[in-house]
mmCIF file of C-alpha atoms and ligand atoms in Angstrom:
data_model
loop_
_atom_site.group_PDB
_atom_site.id
_atom_site.type_symbol
_atom_site.label_atom_id
_atom_site.label_comp_id
_atom_site.label_asym_id
_atom_site.label_seq_id
_atom_site.Cartn_x
_atom_site.Cartn_y
_atom_site.Cartn_z
ATOM 1 C CA MET A 23 11.997 -4.420 -7.395
ATOM 2 C CA ILE A 24 15.680 -3.578 -7.843
ATOM 3 C CA PRO A 25 17.629 -6.450 -9.462
ATOM 4 C CA LYS A 26 20.581 -7.526 -7.300
ATOM 5 C CA ASN A 27 22.961 -7.303 -10.245
ATOM 6 C CA HIS A 28 22.122 -3.646 -10.888
ATOM 7 C CA PRO A 29 25.431 -1.716 -10.788
ATOM 8 C CA ARG A 30 23.898 0.830 -8.390
ATOM 9 C CA TYR A 31 22.064 -1.783 -6.291
ATOM 10 C CA HIS A 32 23.270 -0.580 -2.877
ATOM 11 C CA SER A 33 22.631 3.076 -3.621
ATOM 12 C CA LEU A 34 19.149 2.324 -5.021
ATOM 13 C CA ARG A 35 18.272 0.189 -1.984
ATOM 14 C CA VAL A 36 19.287 3.008 0.348
ATOM 15 C CA ARG A 37 17.158 5.448 -1.660
ATOM 16 C CA GLU A 38 14.230 3.029 -1.551
ATOM 17 C CA SER A 39 14.479 2.669 2.243
ATOM 18 C CA LEU A 40 14.773 6.443 2.722
ATOM 19 C CA ALA A 41 11.732 7.013 0.511
ATOM 20 C CA ALA A 42 9.803 4.521 2.673
ATOM 21 C CA ALA A 43 11.083 6.316 5.801
ATOM 22 C CA ALA A 44 9.856 9.615 4.341
ATOM 23 C CA ARG A 45 6.441 8.110 3.667
ATOM 24 C CA SER A 46 6.241 6.991 7.305
ATOM 25 C CA GLY A 47 7.395 10.410 8.580
ATOM 26 C CA LEU A 48 10.681 9.185 10.087
ATOM 27 C CA VAL A 49 12.612 11.176 7.485
ATOM 28 C CA SER A 50 11.418 14.637 6.492
ATOM 29 C CA LEU A 51 10.770 15.327 2.792
ATOM 30 C CA GLU A 52 13.613 17.839 3.034
ATOM 31 C CA GLY A 53 15.753 14.970 4.289
ATOM 32 C CA LEU A 54 15.428 13.300 0.878
ATOM 33 C CA ALA A 55 16.942 16.383 -0.731
ATOM 34 C CA ALA A 56 19.733 16.340 1.867
ATOM 35 C CA HIS A 57 20.409 12.695 1.016
ATOM 36 C CA GLY A 58 20.658 13.528 -2.690
ATOM 37 C CA ARG A 59 23.233 16.194 -1.939
ATOM 38 C CA GLY A 60 25.197 13.672 0.078
ATOM 39 C CA GLU A 61 25.044 11.153 -2.781
ATOM 40 C CA ALA A 62 26.501 13.731 -5.166
ATOM 41 C CA PHE A 63 29.435 14.484 -2.877
ATOM 42 C CA ASP A 64 29.976 10.775 -2.238
ATOM 43 C CA TYR A 65 30.189 10.254 -5.999
ATOM 44 C CA LEU A 66 32.818 12.983 -6.201
ATOM 45 C CA ILE A 67 34.920 11.454 -3.431
ATOM 46 C CA GLY A 68 34.702 7.996 -5.000
ATOM 47 C CA GLU A 69 32.230 6.379 -2.559
ATOM 48 C CA ARG A 70 35.105 5.297 -0.329
ATOM 49 C CA THR A 71 36.842 6.406 2.843
ATOM 50 C CA THR A 72 39.895 8.437 1.886
ATOM 51 C CA ALA A 73 43.122 8.195 3.892
ATOM 52 C CA SER A 74 42.426 11.687 5.244
ATOM 53 C CA ALA A 75 38.907 10.735 6.388
ATOM 54 C CA ALA A 76 40.315 7.593 8.027
ATOM 55 C CA GLU A 77 42.726 9.835 9.946
ATOM 56 C CA ALA A 78 39.798 12.057 10.997
ATOM 57 C CA GLU A 79 37.897 8.959 12.152
ATOM 58 C CA ARG A 80 40.821 7.892 14.355
ATOM 59 C CA LEU A 81 40.998 11.419 15.774
ATOM 60 C CA ALA A 82 37.250 11.322 16.408
ATOM 61 C CA ALA A 83 37.739 8.138 18.431
ATOM 62 C CA GLN A 84 40.425 9.860 20.513
ATOM 63 C CA LEU A 85 38.165 12.857 21.138
ATOM 64 C CA ILE A 86 35.203 10.685 22.099
ATOM 65 C CA LEU A 87 37.319 8.569 24.454
ATOM 66 C CA SER A 88 38.655 11.795 26.018
ATOM 67 C CA ALA A 89 35.253 13.406 26.559
ATOM 68 C CA VAL A 90 33.455 13.189 29.885
ATOM 69 C CA ARG A 91 29.971 13.724 28.451
ATOM 70 C CA PRO A 92 29.936 12.881 24.739
ATOM 71 C CA VAL A 93 26.547 13.065 23.014
ATOM 72 C CA PHE A 94 25.550 11.952 19.519
ATOM 73 C CA SER A 95 22.823 14.204 18.157
ATOM 74 C CA VAL A 96 20.648 12.154 15.823
ATOM 75 C CA ASN A 97 18.137 13.448 13.257
ATOM 76 C CA GLY A 98 15.666 11.637 11.013
ATOM 77 C CA ASN A 99 18.159 10.890 8.221
ATOM 78 C CA CYS A 100 20.775 9.506 10.636
ATOM 79 C CA ALA A 101 18.226 7.264 12.324
ATOM 80 C CA ALA A 102 16.880 5.929 9.027
ATOM 81 C CA LEU A 103 20.323 5.345 7.510
ATOM 82 C CA ALA A 104 22.297 4.020 10.439
ATOM 83 C CA ALA A 105 20.238 2.832 13.440
ATOM 84 C CA ASP A 106 22.190 -0.466 13.668
ATOM 85 C CA GLU A 107 25.557 1.283 13.333
ATOM 86 C CA ILE A 108 24.529 3.798 16.019
ATOM 87 C CA ALA A 109 23.611 0.946 18.407
ATOM 88 C CA ILE A 110 27.016 -0.734 17.956
ATOM 89 C CA PHE A 111 28.827 2.606 18.211
ATOM 90 C CA GLN A 112 26.982 3.429 21.435
ATOM 91 C CA LYS A 113 27.757 0.038 22.990
ATOM 92 C CA ARG A 114 31.465 0.443 22.228
ATOM 93 C CA THR A 115 31.840 4.106 23.251
ATOM 94 C CA GLY A 116 29.126 4.651 25.863
ATOM 95 C CA VAL A 117 28.126 7.833 24.039
ATOM 96 C CA ALA A 118 24.700 9.244 24.951
ATOM 97 C CA VAL A 119 22.245 9.480 22.058
ATOM 98 C CA GLU A 120 19.784 12.370 21.869
ATOM 99 C CA VAL A 121 17.240 13.029 19.129
ATOM 100 C CA ASN A 122 17.395 16.576 17.759
ATOM 101 C CA LEU A 123 15.265 17.537 14.776
ATOM 102 C CA PHE A 124 14.976 20.560 12.538
ATOM 103 C CA HIS A 125 11.457 19.621 11.418
ATOM 104 C CA ARG A 126 10.398 18.932 14.951
ATOM 105 C CA THR A 127 7.050 17.702 16.180
ATOM 106 C CA GLU A 128 6.578 15.753 19.397
ATOM 107 C CA GLU A 129 5.194 12.887 17.316
ATOM 108 C CA ARG A 130 8.272 12.774 15.077
ATOM 109 C CA MET A 131 10.638 13.037 18.075
ATOM 110 C CA GLN A 132 8.958 9.938 19.504
ATOM 111 C CA GLN A 133 8.972 8.172 16.131
ATOM 112 C CA VAL A 134 12.722 8.666 15.682
ATOM 113 C CA ALA A 135 13.394 7.609 19.298
ATOM 114 C CA ASP A 136 11.220 4.496 18.885
ATOM 115 C CA HIS A 137 12.987 3.556 15.653
ATOM 116 C CA LEU A 138 16.393 3.871 17.344
ATOM 117 C CA ALA A 139 15.223 1.921 20.401
ATOM 118 C CA ALA A 140 13.894 -0.872 18.155
ATOM 119 C CA HIS A 141 17.451 -1.214 16.828
ATOM 120 C CA GLY A 142 18.963 -1.412 20.309
ATOM 121 C CA VAL A 143 19.922 2.234 20.888
ATOM 122 C CA GLU A 144 19.427 3.679 24.371
ATOM 123 C CA VAL A 145 17.900 7.079 23.723
ATOM 124 C CA LEU A 146 17.970 9.951 26.219
ATOM 125 C CA MET A 147 14.491 11.336 26.694
ATOM 126 C CA GLY A 148 13.042 14.079 28.866
ATOM 127 C CA GLU A 149 11.967 17.714 28.957
ATOM 128 C CA CYS A 150 13.831 19.789 26.371
ATOM 129 C CA GLU A 151 14.803 23.410 26.972
ATOM 130 C CA ARG A 152 16.105 26.064 24.572
ATOM 131 C CA LEU A 153 19.696 25.808 25.770
ATOM 132 C CA VAL A 154 21.379 26.461 22.420
ATOM 133 C CA PRO A 155 20.705 30.046 21.258
ATOM 134 C CA LEU A 156 18.930 29.420 17.964
ATOM 135 C CA ALA A 157 15.570 30.729 16.774
ATOM 136 C CA HIS A 158 14.515 27.332 15.401
ATOM 137 C CA ASP A 159 13.784 24.094 17.199
ATOM 138 C CA ARG A 160 17.296 22.685 16.944
ATOM 139 C CA GLY A 161 17.970 24.958 19.898
ATOM 140 C CA LEU A 162 15.815 22.686 22.058
ATOM 141 C CA CYS A 163 17.783 20.017 23.887
ATOM 142 C CA LEU A 164 18.030 18.077 27.112
ATOM 143 C CA PRO A 165 19.873 19.686 30.055
ATOM 144 C CA GLU A 166 21.413 16.284 30.860
ATOM 145 C CA GLY A 167 22.277 15.637 27.184
ATOM 146 C CA ILE A 168 23.462 18.176 24.619
ATOM 147 C CA GLY A 169 22.840 20.911 27.205
ATOM 148 C CA SER A 170 25.771 19.739 29.326
ATOM 149 C CA ALA A 171 27.838 17.745 26.810
ATOM 150 C CA ASP A 172 31.523 18.569 26.373
ATOM 151 C CA LEU A 173 31.560 16.900 22.945
ATOM 152 C CA ILE A 174 28.734 16.677 20.429
ATOM 153 C CA LEU A 175 28.795 14.484 17.338
ATOM 154 C CA VAL A 176 26.525 15.890 14.645
ATOM 155 C CA ALA A 177 25.769 14.396 11.254
ATOM 156 C CA LEU A 178 23.935 15.482 8.129
ATOM 157 C CA GLU A 179 22.800 18.889 9.226
ATOM 158 C CA ASP A 180 23.224 22.563 8.388
ATOM 159 C CA GLY A 181 25.773 24.777 10.038
ATOM 160 C CA ASP A 182 24.055 27.181 12.390
ATOM 161 C CA ARG A 183 23.842 24.794 15.342
ATOM 162 C CA CYS A 184 27.446 23.760 14.880
ATOM 163 C CA GLU A 185 28.427 27.438 15.005
ATOM 164 C CA ALA A 186 26.323 28.043 18.127
ATOM 165 C CA LEU A 187 27.761 24.979 19.889
ATOM 166 C CA ARG A 188 31.321 26.057 19.078
ATOM 167 C CA LYS A 189 30.573 29.543 20.479
ATOM 168 C CA MET A 190 29.423 27.774 23.657
ATOM 169 C CA GLY A 191 32.883 26.194 23.924
ATOM 170 C CA ARG A 192 31.821 22.681 22.939
ATOM 171 C CA VAL A 193 33.920 20.324 20.872
ATOM 172 C CA VAL A 194 31.962 19.411 17.726
ATOM 173 C CA ILE A 195 32.672 16.496 15.398
ATOM 174 C CA ALA A 196 30.682 16.754 12.158
ATOM 175 C CA ILE A 197 30.072 13.909 9.709
ATOM 176 C CA ASP A 198 29.316 15.589 6.403
ATOM 177 C CA LEU A 199 30.249 14.586 2.862
ATOM 178 C CA ASN A 200 30.228 18.217 1.739
ATOM 179 C CA PRO A 201 33.579 19.858 2.558
ATOM 180 C CA LEU A 202 32.124 23.243 1.583
ATOM 181 C CA SER A 203 29.251 23.095 4.056
ATOM 182 C CA ARG A 204 29.145 25.472 7.007
ATOM 183 C CA THR A 205 28.908 22.502 9.361
ATOM 184 C CA ALA A 206 32.137 20.995 8.027
ATOM 185 C CA ARG A 207 33.892 24.372 8.024
ATOM 186 C CA LEU A 208 32.837 25.279 11.557
ATOM 187 C CA ALA A 209 33.304 21.920 13.294
ATOM 188 C CA THR A 210 36.294 21.211 15.515
ATOM 189 C CA LEU A 211 36.778 18.067 13.438
ATOM 190 C CA PRO A 212 35.036 17.534 10.083
ATOM 191 C CA ILE A 213 34.769 13.962 8.843
ATOM 192 C CA ILE A 214 34.241 14.082 5.090
ATOM 193 C CA ASP A 215 32.879 10.582 4.697
ATOM 194 C CA GLU A 216 29.566 8.786 4.419
ATOM 195 C CA LEU A 217 27.694 8.180 7.690
ATOM 196 C CA THR A 218 27.431 4.379 7.439
ATOM 197 C CA ARG A 219 31.144 4.084 6.621
ATOM 198 C CA THR A 220 32.136 6.566 9.327
ATOM 199 C CA LEU A 221 30.385 5.094 12.367
ATOM 200 C CA PRO A 222 31.931 1.571 12.073
ATOM 201 C CA ALA A 223 35.338 3.169 11.454
ATOM 202 C CA ILE A 224 35.125 5.279 14.634
ATOM 203 C CA THR A 225 33.785 2.285 16.569
ATOM 204 C CA GLU A 226 36.747 0.189 15.459
ATOM 205 C CA ALA A 227 39.244 2.957 16.208
ATOM 206 C CA CYS A 228 37.881 3.216 19.745
ATOM 207 C CA GLY A 229 39.484 -0.206 20.320
ATOM 208 C CA THR A 230 42.974 1.060 19.505
ATOM 209 C CA GLU A 231 43.109 4.813 20.170
ATOM 210 C CA MET A 232 43.976 6.360 23.538
ATOM 211 C CA ALA A 233 42.204 9.015 25.573
ATOM 212 C CA GLY A 234 43.917 12.317 26.348
ATOM 213 C CA ASP A 235 42.910 15.794 27.425
ATOM 214 C CA LEU A 236 39.858 16.702 25.329
ATOM 215 C CA HIS A 237 40.527 20.416 24.887
ATOM 216 C CA THR A 238 44.273 20.044 24.272
ATOM 217 C CA LEU A 239 43.540 17.429 21.643
ATOM 218 C CA ALA A 240 40.772 19.562 20.084
ATOM 219 C CA ALA A 241 43.063 22.610 19.913
ATOM 220 C CA SER A 242 45.678 20.581 18.029
ATOM 221 C CA ILE A 243 43.279 19.664 15.204
ATOM 222 C CA ASP A 244 43.687 21.434 11.885
ATOM 223 C CA ASN A 245 40.122 21.534 10.571
ATOM 224 C CA GLN A 246 41.235 23.214 7.313
ATOM 225 C CA LYS A 247 43.544 20.331 6.449
ATOM 226 C CA PHE A 248 40.693 17.813 6.319
ATOM 227 C CA LEU A 249 38.578 20.147 4.169
ATOM 228 C CA ALA A 250 41.485 20.811 1.792
ATOM 229 C CA ASP A 251 42.296 17.084 1.554
ATOM 230 C CA ALA A 252 38.702 16.273 0.575
ATOM 231 C CA LEU A 253 38.542 19.059 -2.000
ATOM 232 C CA ARG A 254 41.835 17.869 -3.499
ATOM 233 C CA GLU A 255 40.532 14.285 -3.757
ATOM 234 C CA MET A 256 37.412 15.561 -5.520
ATOM 235 C CA ARG A 257 39.401 17.787 -7.900
ATOM 236 C CA GLU A 258 41.658 14.867 -8.796
ATOM 237 C CA ARG A 259 38.664 12.694 -9.641
ATOM 238 C CA LEU A 260 37.139 15.462 -11.744
ATOM 239 C CA ALA A 261 40.408 15.858 -13.636
HETATM 240 O O1 PTJ B 58 15.322 15.063 10.469
HETATM 241 P P1 PTJ B 58 15.350 16.562 10.554
HETATM 242 O O2 PTJ B 58 13.990 17.167 10.690
HETATM 243 O O3 PTJ B 58 16.275 17.092 11.623
HETATM 244 O O4 PTJ B 58 15.924 17.124 9.137
HETATM 245 C C1 PTJ B 58 17.256 16.991 8.843
HETATM 246 C C2 PTJ B 58 17.675 17.605 7.472
HETATM 247 C C3 PTJ B 58 18.339 16.515 6.633
HETATM 248 C C4 PTJ B 58 16.488 18.148 6.723
HETATM 249 C C5 PTJ B 58 18.658 18.738 7.737
HETATM 250 O O5 PTJ B 58 19.660 18.336 8.621
HETATM 251 C C6 PTJ B 58 19.271 19.366 6.493
HETATM 252 O O6 PTJ B 58 18.631 20.136 5.820
HETATM 253 O O7 PTJ B 58 20.536 19.044 6.217
HETATM 254 P P2 PTJ B 58 21.379 19.769 5.062
HETATM 255 O O8 PTJ B 58 21.538 21.215 5.349
HETATM 256 O O9 PTJ B 58 20.874 19.388 3.704
HETATM 257 O O10 PTJ B 58 22.789 19.103 5.299
HETATM 258 C C7 PTJ B 58 22.997 17.743 5.173
HETATM 259 C C8 PTJ B 58 24.470 17.533 4.817
HETATM 260 O O11 PTJ B 58 24.762 16.161 4.993
HETATM 261 C C9 PTJ B 58 24.808 17.876 3.365
HETATM 262 O O12 PTJ B 58 26.011 18.644 3.329
HETATM 263 C C10 PTJ B 58 25.032 16.533 2.680
HETATM 264 O O13 PTJ B 58 26.061 16.596 1.726
HETATM 265 C C11 PTJ B 58 25.450 15.664 3.858
HETATM 266 N N1 PTJ B 58 25.037 14.257 3.735
HETATM 267 C C12 PTJ B 58 23.887 13.765 3.224
HETATM 268 N N2 PTJ B 58 23.851 12.418 3.326
HETATM 269 C C13 PTJ B 58 25.005 12.050 3.928
HETATM 270 C C14 PTJ B 58 25.772 13.219 4.203
HETATM 271 N N3 PTJ B 58 26.959 13.169 4.829
HETATM 272 C C15 PTJ B 58 27.422 11.943 5.213
HETATM 273 N N4 PTJ B 58 26.749 10.790 4.991
HETATM 274 C C16 PTJ B 58 25.540 10.792 4.358
HETATM 275 N N5 PTJ B 58 24.863 9.648 4.166
#
């Protein structure tokens, strides 16, 4: 039992719920390590949305509104941390949601989809094919989902799929607290912010931002700027 007045109450509650999700199989054991890495980077950035991340979140809204087939690729950690936020985000943006797992079993795919559906998310389901050239199971996706998406939102994952998707000409938005990660470095637009802060911010920005031409907008984004901003914020806090 975590006392409500504990200074790290929120963080401990999140850990507790992720540990329970790992026990049920929704989150992989490796996902707990990934969460710990995220916590460390969130500490460094001050557990808040920086002005630079807020700018990236507004840009993300513009990109999503401009896309014809935007897809949010959701893994076990995302589902466990943010199923409610994903449902609201989907309702506001109309984005398709597809489950894509690194530690993939058919049982876990169904478990993550069921968890999302129980929180009101409409999940794309069907026969996956290896449409992204990767040796591991993240290459498996739906032809009518990630397979034909013009924009893919990825969160909390390693960089090889992001790289492969970029090589396929897709616009990739990555939510990742680690500005040094390959995913953040290779994405069209890195959002260096925590997942449950990011999704409501993009959802809100979708009410005010305007659509444009997806690829023109994507080409105008300076990925390096957002990485450098985040590293500067972290350095300043360390100093
Ligand atoms: O559910 P599965 O089987 O697909 O497994 C997914 C895991 C988590 C195992 C997989 O994607 C993974 O190994 O991820 P990585 O390579 O550890 O990358 C996760 C990244 O997300 C790290 O750079 C973390 O800093 C970052 N991160 C962790 N938690 C958060 C986060 N970024 C934003 N918000 C968070 N809550």
